[in-house]
Structure formats: C-alpha cells, structure tokens
JSON list of C-alpha atoms and ligand atoms in Angstrom, two decimals:
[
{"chain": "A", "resi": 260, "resn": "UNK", "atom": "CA", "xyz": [51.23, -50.94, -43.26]},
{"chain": "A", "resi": 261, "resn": "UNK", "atom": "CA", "xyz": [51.77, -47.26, -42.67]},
{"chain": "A", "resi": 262, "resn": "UNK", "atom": "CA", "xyz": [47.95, -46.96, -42.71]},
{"chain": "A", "resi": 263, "resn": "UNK", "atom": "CA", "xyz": [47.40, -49.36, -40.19]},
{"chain": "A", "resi": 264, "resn": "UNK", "atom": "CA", "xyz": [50.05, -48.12, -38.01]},
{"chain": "A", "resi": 265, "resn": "UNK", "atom": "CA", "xyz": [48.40, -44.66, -37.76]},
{"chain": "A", "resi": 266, "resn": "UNK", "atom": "CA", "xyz": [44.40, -46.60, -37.19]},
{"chain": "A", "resi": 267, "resn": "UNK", "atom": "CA", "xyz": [46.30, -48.25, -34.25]},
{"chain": "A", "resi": 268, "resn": "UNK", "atom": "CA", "xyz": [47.54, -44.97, -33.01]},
{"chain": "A", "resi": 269, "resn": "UNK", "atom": "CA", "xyz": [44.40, -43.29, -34.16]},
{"chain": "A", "resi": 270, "resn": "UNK", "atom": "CA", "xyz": [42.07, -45.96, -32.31]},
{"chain": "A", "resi": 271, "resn": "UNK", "atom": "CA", "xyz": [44.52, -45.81, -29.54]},
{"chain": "A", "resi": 272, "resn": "UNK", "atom": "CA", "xyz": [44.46, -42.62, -28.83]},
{"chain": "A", "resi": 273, "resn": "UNK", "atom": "CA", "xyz": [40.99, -42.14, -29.15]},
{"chain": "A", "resi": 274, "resn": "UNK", "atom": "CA", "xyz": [40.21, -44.90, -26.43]},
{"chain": "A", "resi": 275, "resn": "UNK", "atom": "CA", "xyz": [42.88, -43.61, -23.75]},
{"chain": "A", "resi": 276, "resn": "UNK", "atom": "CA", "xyz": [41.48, -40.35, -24.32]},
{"chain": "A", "resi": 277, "resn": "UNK", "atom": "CA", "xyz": [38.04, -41.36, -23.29]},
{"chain": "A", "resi": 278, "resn": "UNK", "atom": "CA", "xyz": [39.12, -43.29, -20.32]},
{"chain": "A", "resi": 279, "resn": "UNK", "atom": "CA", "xyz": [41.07, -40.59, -19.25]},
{"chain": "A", "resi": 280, "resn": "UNK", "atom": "CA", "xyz": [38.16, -38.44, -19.04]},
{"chain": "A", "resi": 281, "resn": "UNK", "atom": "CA", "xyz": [36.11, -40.71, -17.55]},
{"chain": "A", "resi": 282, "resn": "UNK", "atom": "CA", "xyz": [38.84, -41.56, -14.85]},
{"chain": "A", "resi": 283, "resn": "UNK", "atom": "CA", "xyz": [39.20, -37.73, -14.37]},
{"chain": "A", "resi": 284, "resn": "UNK", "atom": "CA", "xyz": [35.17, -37.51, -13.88]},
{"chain": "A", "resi": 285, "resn": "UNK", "atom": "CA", "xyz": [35.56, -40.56, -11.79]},
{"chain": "A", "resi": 286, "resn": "UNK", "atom": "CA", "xyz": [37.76, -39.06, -9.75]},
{"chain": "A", "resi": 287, "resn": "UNK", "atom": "CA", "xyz": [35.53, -36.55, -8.45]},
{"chain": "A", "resi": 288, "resn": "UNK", "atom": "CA", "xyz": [33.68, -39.44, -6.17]},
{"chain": "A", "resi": 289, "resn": "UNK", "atom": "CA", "xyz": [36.37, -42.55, -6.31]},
{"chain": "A", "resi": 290, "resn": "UNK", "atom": "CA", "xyz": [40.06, -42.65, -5.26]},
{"chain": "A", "resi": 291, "resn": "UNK", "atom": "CA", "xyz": [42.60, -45.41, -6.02]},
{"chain": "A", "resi": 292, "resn": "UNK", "atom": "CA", "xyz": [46.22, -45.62, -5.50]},
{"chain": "A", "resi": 293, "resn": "UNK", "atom": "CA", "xyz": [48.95, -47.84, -5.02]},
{"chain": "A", "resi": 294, "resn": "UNK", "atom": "CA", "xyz": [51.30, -47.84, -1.68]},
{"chain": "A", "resi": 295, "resn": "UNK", "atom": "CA", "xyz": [54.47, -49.12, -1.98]},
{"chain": "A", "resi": 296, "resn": "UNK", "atom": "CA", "xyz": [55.68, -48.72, 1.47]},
{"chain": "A", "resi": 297, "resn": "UNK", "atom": "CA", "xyz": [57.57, -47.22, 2.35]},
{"chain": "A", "resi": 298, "resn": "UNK", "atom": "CA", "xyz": [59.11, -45.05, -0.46]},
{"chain": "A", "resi": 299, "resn": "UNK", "atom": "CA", "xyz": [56.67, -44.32, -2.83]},
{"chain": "A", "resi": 300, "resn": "UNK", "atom": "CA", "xyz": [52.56, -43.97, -3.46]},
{"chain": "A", "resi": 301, "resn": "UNK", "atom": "CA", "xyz": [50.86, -43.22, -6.76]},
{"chain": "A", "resi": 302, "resn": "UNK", "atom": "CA", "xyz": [47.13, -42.23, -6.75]},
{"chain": "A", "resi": 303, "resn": "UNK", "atom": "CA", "xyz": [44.51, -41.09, -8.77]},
{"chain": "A", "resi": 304, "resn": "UNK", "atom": "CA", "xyz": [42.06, -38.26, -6.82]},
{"chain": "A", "resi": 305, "resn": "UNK", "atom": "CA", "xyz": [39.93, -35.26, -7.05]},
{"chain": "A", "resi": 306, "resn": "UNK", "atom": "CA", "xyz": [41.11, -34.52, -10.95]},
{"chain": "A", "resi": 307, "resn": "UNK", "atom": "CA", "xyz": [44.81, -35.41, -10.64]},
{"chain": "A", "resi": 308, "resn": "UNK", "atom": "CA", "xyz": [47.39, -37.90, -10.66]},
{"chain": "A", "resi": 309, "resn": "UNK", "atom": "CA", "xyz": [49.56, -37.77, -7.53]},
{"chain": "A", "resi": 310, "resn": "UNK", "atom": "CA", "xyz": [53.25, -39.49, -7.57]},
{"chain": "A", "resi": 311, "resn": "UNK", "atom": "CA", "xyz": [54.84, -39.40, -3.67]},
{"chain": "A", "resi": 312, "resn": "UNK", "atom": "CA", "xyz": [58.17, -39.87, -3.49]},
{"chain": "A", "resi": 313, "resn": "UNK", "atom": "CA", "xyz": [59.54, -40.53, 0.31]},
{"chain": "A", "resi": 314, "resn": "UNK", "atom": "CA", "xyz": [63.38, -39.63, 1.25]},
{"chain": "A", "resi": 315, "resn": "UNK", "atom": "CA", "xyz": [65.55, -41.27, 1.75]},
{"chain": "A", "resi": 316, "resn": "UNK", "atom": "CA", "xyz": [64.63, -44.00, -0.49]},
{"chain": "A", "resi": 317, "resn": "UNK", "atom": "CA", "xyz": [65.14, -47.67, 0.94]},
{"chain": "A", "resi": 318, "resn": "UNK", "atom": "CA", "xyz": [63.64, -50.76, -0.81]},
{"chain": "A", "resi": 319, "resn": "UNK", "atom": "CA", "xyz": [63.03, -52.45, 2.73]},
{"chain": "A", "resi": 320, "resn": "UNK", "atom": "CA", "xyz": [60.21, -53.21, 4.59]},
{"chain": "A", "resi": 321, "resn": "UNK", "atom": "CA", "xyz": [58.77, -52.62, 0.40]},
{"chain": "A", "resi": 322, "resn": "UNK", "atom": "CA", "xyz": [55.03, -53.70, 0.21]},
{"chain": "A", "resi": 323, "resn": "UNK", "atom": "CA", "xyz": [53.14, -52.53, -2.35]},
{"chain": "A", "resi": 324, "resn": "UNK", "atom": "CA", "xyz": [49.46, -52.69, -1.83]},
{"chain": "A", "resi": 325, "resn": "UNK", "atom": "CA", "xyz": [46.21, -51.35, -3.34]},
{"chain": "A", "resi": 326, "resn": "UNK", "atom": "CA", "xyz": [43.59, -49.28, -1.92]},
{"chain": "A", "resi": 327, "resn": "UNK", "atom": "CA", "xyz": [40.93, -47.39, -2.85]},
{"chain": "A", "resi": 328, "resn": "UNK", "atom": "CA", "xyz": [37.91, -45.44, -1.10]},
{"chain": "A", "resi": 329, "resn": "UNK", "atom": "CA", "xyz": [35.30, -42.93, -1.57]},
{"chain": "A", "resi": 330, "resn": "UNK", "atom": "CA", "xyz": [36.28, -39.24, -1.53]},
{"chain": "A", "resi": 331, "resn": "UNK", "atom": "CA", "xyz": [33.69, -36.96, 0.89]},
{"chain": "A", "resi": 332, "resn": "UNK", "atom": "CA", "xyz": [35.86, -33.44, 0.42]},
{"chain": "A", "resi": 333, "resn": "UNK", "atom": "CA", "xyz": [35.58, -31.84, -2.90]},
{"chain": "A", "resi": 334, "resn": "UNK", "atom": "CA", "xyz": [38.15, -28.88, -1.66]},
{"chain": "A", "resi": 335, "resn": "UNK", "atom": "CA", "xyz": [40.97, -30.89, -2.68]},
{"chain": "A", "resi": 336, "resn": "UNK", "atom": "CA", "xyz": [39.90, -30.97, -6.46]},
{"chain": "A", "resi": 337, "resn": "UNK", "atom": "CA", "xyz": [43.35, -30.27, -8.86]},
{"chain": "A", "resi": 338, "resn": "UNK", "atom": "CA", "xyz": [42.77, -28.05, -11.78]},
{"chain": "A", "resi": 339, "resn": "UNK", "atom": "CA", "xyz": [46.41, -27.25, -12.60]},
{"chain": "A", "resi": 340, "resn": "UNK", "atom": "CA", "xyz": [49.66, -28.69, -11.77]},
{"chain": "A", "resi": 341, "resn": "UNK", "atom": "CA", "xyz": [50.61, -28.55, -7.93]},
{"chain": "A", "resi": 342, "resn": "UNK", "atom": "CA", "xyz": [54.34, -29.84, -6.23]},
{"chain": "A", "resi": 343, "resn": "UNK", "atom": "CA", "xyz": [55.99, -30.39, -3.01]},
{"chain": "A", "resi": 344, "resn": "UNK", "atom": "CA", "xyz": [59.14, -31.31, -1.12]},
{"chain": "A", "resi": 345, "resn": "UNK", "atom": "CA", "xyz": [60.01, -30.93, 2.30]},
{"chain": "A", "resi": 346, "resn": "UNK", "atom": "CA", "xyz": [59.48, -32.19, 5.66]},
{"chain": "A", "resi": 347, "resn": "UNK", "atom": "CA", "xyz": [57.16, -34.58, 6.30]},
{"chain": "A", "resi": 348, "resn": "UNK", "atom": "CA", "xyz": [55.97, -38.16, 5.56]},
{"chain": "A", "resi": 349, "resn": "UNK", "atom": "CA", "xyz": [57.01, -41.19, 6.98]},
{"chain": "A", "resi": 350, "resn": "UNK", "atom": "CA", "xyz": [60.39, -41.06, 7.44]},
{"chain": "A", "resi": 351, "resn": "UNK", "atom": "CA", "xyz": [61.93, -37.67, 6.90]},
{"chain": "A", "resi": 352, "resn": "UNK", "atom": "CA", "xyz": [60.99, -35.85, 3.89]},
{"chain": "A", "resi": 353, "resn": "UNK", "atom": "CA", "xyz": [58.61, -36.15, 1.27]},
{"chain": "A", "resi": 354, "resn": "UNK", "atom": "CA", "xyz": [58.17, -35.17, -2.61]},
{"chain": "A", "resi": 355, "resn": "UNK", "atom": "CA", "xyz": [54.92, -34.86, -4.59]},
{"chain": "A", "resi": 356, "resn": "UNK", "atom": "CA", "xyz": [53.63, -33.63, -7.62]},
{"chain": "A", "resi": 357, "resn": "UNK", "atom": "CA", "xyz": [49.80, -33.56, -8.69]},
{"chain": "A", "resi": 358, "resn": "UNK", "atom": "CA", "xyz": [49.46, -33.88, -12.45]},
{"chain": "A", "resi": 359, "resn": "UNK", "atom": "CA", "xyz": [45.72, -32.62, -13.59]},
{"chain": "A", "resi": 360, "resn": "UNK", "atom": "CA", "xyz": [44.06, -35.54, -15.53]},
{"chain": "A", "resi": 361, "resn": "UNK", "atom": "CA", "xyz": [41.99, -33.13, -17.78]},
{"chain": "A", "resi": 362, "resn": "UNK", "atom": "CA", "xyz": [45.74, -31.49, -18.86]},
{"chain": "A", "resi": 363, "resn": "UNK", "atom": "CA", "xyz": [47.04, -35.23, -20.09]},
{"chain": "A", "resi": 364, "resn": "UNK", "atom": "CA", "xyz": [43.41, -36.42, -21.80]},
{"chain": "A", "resi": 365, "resn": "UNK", "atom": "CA", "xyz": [44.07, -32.94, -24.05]},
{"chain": "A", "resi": 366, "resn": "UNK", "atom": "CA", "xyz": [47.72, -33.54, -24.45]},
{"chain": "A", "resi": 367, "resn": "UNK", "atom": "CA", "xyz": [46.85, -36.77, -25.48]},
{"chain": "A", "resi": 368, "resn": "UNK", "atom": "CA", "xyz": [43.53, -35.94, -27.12]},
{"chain": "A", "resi": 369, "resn": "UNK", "atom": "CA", "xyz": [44.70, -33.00, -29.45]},
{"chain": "A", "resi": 370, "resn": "UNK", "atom": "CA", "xyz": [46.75, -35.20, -31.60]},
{"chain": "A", "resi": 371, "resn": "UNK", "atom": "CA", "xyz": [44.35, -38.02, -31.87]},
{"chain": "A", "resi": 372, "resn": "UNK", "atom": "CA", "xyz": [41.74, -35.52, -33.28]},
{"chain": "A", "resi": 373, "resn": "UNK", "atom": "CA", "xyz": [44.29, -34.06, -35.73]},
{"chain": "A", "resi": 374, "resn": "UNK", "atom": "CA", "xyz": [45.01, -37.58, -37.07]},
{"chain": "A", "resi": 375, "resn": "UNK", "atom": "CA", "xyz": [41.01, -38.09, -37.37]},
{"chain": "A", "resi": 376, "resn": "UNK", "atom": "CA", "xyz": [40.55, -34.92, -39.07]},
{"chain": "A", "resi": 377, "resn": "UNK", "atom": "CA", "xyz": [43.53, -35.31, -41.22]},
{"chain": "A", "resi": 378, "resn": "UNK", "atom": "CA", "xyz": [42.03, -38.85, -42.51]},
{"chain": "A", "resi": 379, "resn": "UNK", "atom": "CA", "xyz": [38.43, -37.40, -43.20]},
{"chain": "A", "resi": 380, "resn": "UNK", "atom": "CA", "xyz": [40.22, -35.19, -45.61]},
{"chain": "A", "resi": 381, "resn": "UNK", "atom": "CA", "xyz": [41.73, -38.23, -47.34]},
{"chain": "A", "resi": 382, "resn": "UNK", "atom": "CA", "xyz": [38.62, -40.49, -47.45]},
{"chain": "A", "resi": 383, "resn": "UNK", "atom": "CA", "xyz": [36.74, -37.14, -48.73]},
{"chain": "A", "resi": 384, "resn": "UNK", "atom": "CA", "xyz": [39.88, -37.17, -51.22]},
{"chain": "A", "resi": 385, "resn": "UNK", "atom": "CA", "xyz": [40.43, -33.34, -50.13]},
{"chain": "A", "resi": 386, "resn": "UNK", "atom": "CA", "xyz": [44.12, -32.26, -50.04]},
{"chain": "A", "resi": 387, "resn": "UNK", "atom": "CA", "xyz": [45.72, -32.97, -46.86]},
{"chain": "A", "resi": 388, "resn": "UNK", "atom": "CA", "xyz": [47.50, -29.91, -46.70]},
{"chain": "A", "resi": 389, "resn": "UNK", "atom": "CA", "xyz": [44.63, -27.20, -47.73]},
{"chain": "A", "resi": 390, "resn": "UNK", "atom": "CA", "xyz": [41.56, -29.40, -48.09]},
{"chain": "A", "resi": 391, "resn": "UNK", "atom": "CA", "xyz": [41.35, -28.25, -52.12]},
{"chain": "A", "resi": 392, "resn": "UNK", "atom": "CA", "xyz": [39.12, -31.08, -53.40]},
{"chain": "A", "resi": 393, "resn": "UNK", "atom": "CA", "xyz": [41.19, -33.10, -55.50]},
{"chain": "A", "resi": 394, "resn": "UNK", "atom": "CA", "xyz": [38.01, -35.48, -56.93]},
{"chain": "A", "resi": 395, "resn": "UNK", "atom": "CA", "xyz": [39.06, -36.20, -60.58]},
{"chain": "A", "resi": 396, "resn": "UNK", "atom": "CA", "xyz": [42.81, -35.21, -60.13]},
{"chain": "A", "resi": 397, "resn": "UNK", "atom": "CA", "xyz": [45.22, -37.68, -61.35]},
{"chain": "A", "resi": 398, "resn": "UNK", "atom": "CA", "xyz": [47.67, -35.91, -61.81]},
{"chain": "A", "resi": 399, "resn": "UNK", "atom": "CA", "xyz": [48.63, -36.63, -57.83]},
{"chain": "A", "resi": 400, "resn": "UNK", "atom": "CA", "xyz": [49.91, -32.54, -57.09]},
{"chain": "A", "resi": 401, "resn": "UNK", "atom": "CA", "xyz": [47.50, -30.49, -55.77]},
{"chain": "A", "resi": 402, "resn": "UNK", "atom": "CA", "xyz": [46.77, -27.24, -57.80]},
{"chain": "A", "resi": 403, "resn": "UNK", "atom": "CA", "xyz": [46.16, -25.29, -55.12]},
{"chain": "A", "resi": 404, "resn": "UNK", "atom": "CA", "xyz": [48.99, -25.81, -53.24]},
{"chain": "A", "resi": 405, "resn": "UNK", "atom": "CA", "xyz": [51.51, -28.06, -54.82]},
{"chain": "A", "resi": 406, "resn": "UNK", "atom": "CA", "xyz": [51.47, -30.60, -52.32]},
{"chain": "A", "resi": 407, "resn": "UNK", "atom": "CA", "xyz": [52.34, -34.15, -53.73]},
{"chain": "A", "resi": 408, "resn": "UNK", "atom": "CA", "xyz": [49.42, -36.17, -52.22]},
{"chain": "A", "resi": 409, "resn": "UNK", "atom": "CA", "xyz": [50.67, -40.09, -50.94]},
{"chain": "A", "resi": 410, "resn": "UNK", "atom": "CA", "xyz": [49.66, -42.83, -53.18]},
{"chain": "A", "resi": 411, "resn": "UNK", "atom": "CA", "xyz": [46.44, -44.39, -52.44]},
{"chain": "A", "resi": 412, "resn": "UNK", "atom": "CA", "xyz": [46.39, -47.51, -49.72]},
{"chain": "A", "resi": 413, "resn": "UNK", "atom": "CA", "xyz": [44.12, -49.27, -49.93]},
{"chain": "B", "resi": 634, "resn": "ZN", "atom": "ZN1", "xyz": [46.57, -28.45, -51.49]}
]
C-alpha cells in the first residue's frame, strides 16, 4: 500500500513536472489566462504564472472567461519572481505577482527525482541510506551504516 502510494506520487510528480516544462517552453510563443471580471485574472505567459488581484474586490458584474493568443514580444519573458500593487487596473488599484514556471517544475521536480533515485537503490537492493550493497544480507541492518532496511513489498 505504502509502495503504491509513493509510485502514485512518484508517477505524479514525474508527469506534472514534464508538463510544467513544456507549459513553461510553451509559454515562450502561447498565452492563456482566465478573466474573471472584474476582480481577478490568472494567466500563464512568457515563463511565468501571473495571479491579478483588482481592489476593491466585488463579485458583481463576475464573468469569468477564457482567452488565449499568440505572444509577439519576448521582452516580457519572467526568469525570477516579480510583484506589484498600486494604482491602476480597472477600478482603482491592482495587485500582481509573476511566479517563474521553471522555479515550480524544480520545486516540484527535485523531490520526484529523489523518490526515483531512492527506489533504484532498493530494486538494486543497495542501502537506502548509503547505497552499501546489501545482496546476500539477511540479516535486514546494514553493516555499513546500521540502518534497518524496510521489509520487502512486494
Ligand atoms: Zn547503509
């Protein structure tokens, strides 16, 4: 159970990792984004993420709505994080913060490769703790570190 738990998260990760990538790539050429008038906006464009928030907040006329178009100006590509609040907007003032795509595939990505490397040292039946090879151990402790290696799932 705990095995499959950790494929699902492995798999998981592994797959939103890719996409994100490819969305940040795709990014460079396609924008998308969705409106909800007239209060808030979240996009995807030239490398980031983009989350407007409009003040003051009112639910009414809401709409949300799609759209999505073809970027010409590559100037406006987001390596790092970016923010602002003040004037402007619709209605008064406006807050947004540009999250860099690349910076959440690693966040997510890091972890997902630990967990991959950490099972090739199982399957390999190398200690998970200092890869000692632990091939005709039975005793279940490793002797080069003393960790107490989980009981085979299988
Ligand atoms: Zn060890």
């Amino acid at each position: 159970m705990r095995n499959r738990l950790r494929s699902t998260i492995k798999w998981g990760g592994t797959v939103l990792t890719v996409l994100l990538l490819v969305v940040w790539v795709g990014s460079a050429f396609v924008y998308c984004g969705l409106d909800g008038l007239p209060t808030f906006e979240v996009s995807v464009s030239d490398g980031a993420f983009c989350l407007v928030c409009e003040h003051p907040w009112s639910w009414s006329p809401l709409q949300v709505e799609l759209y999505h178009g073809f970027n010409g100006d590559r100037k406006l590509w987001s390596w790092w994080f970016n923010s602002y609040s003040g004037p402007g907007g619709w209605n008064g003032d406006v807050s947004w913060i540009l999250v860099p795509i690349w910076f959440v595939a690693v966040v997510l990505g890091l972890p997902t490769m630990w967990l991959w490397h950490r099972d090739r040292h199982r399957t390999a039946n190398l200690c998970p703790k200092c890869a000692y090879d632990l091939r005709g151990n039975t005793s279940g402790v490793c002797p080069e570190c003393g960790a107490v290696r989980e009981a085979r799932e299988r």
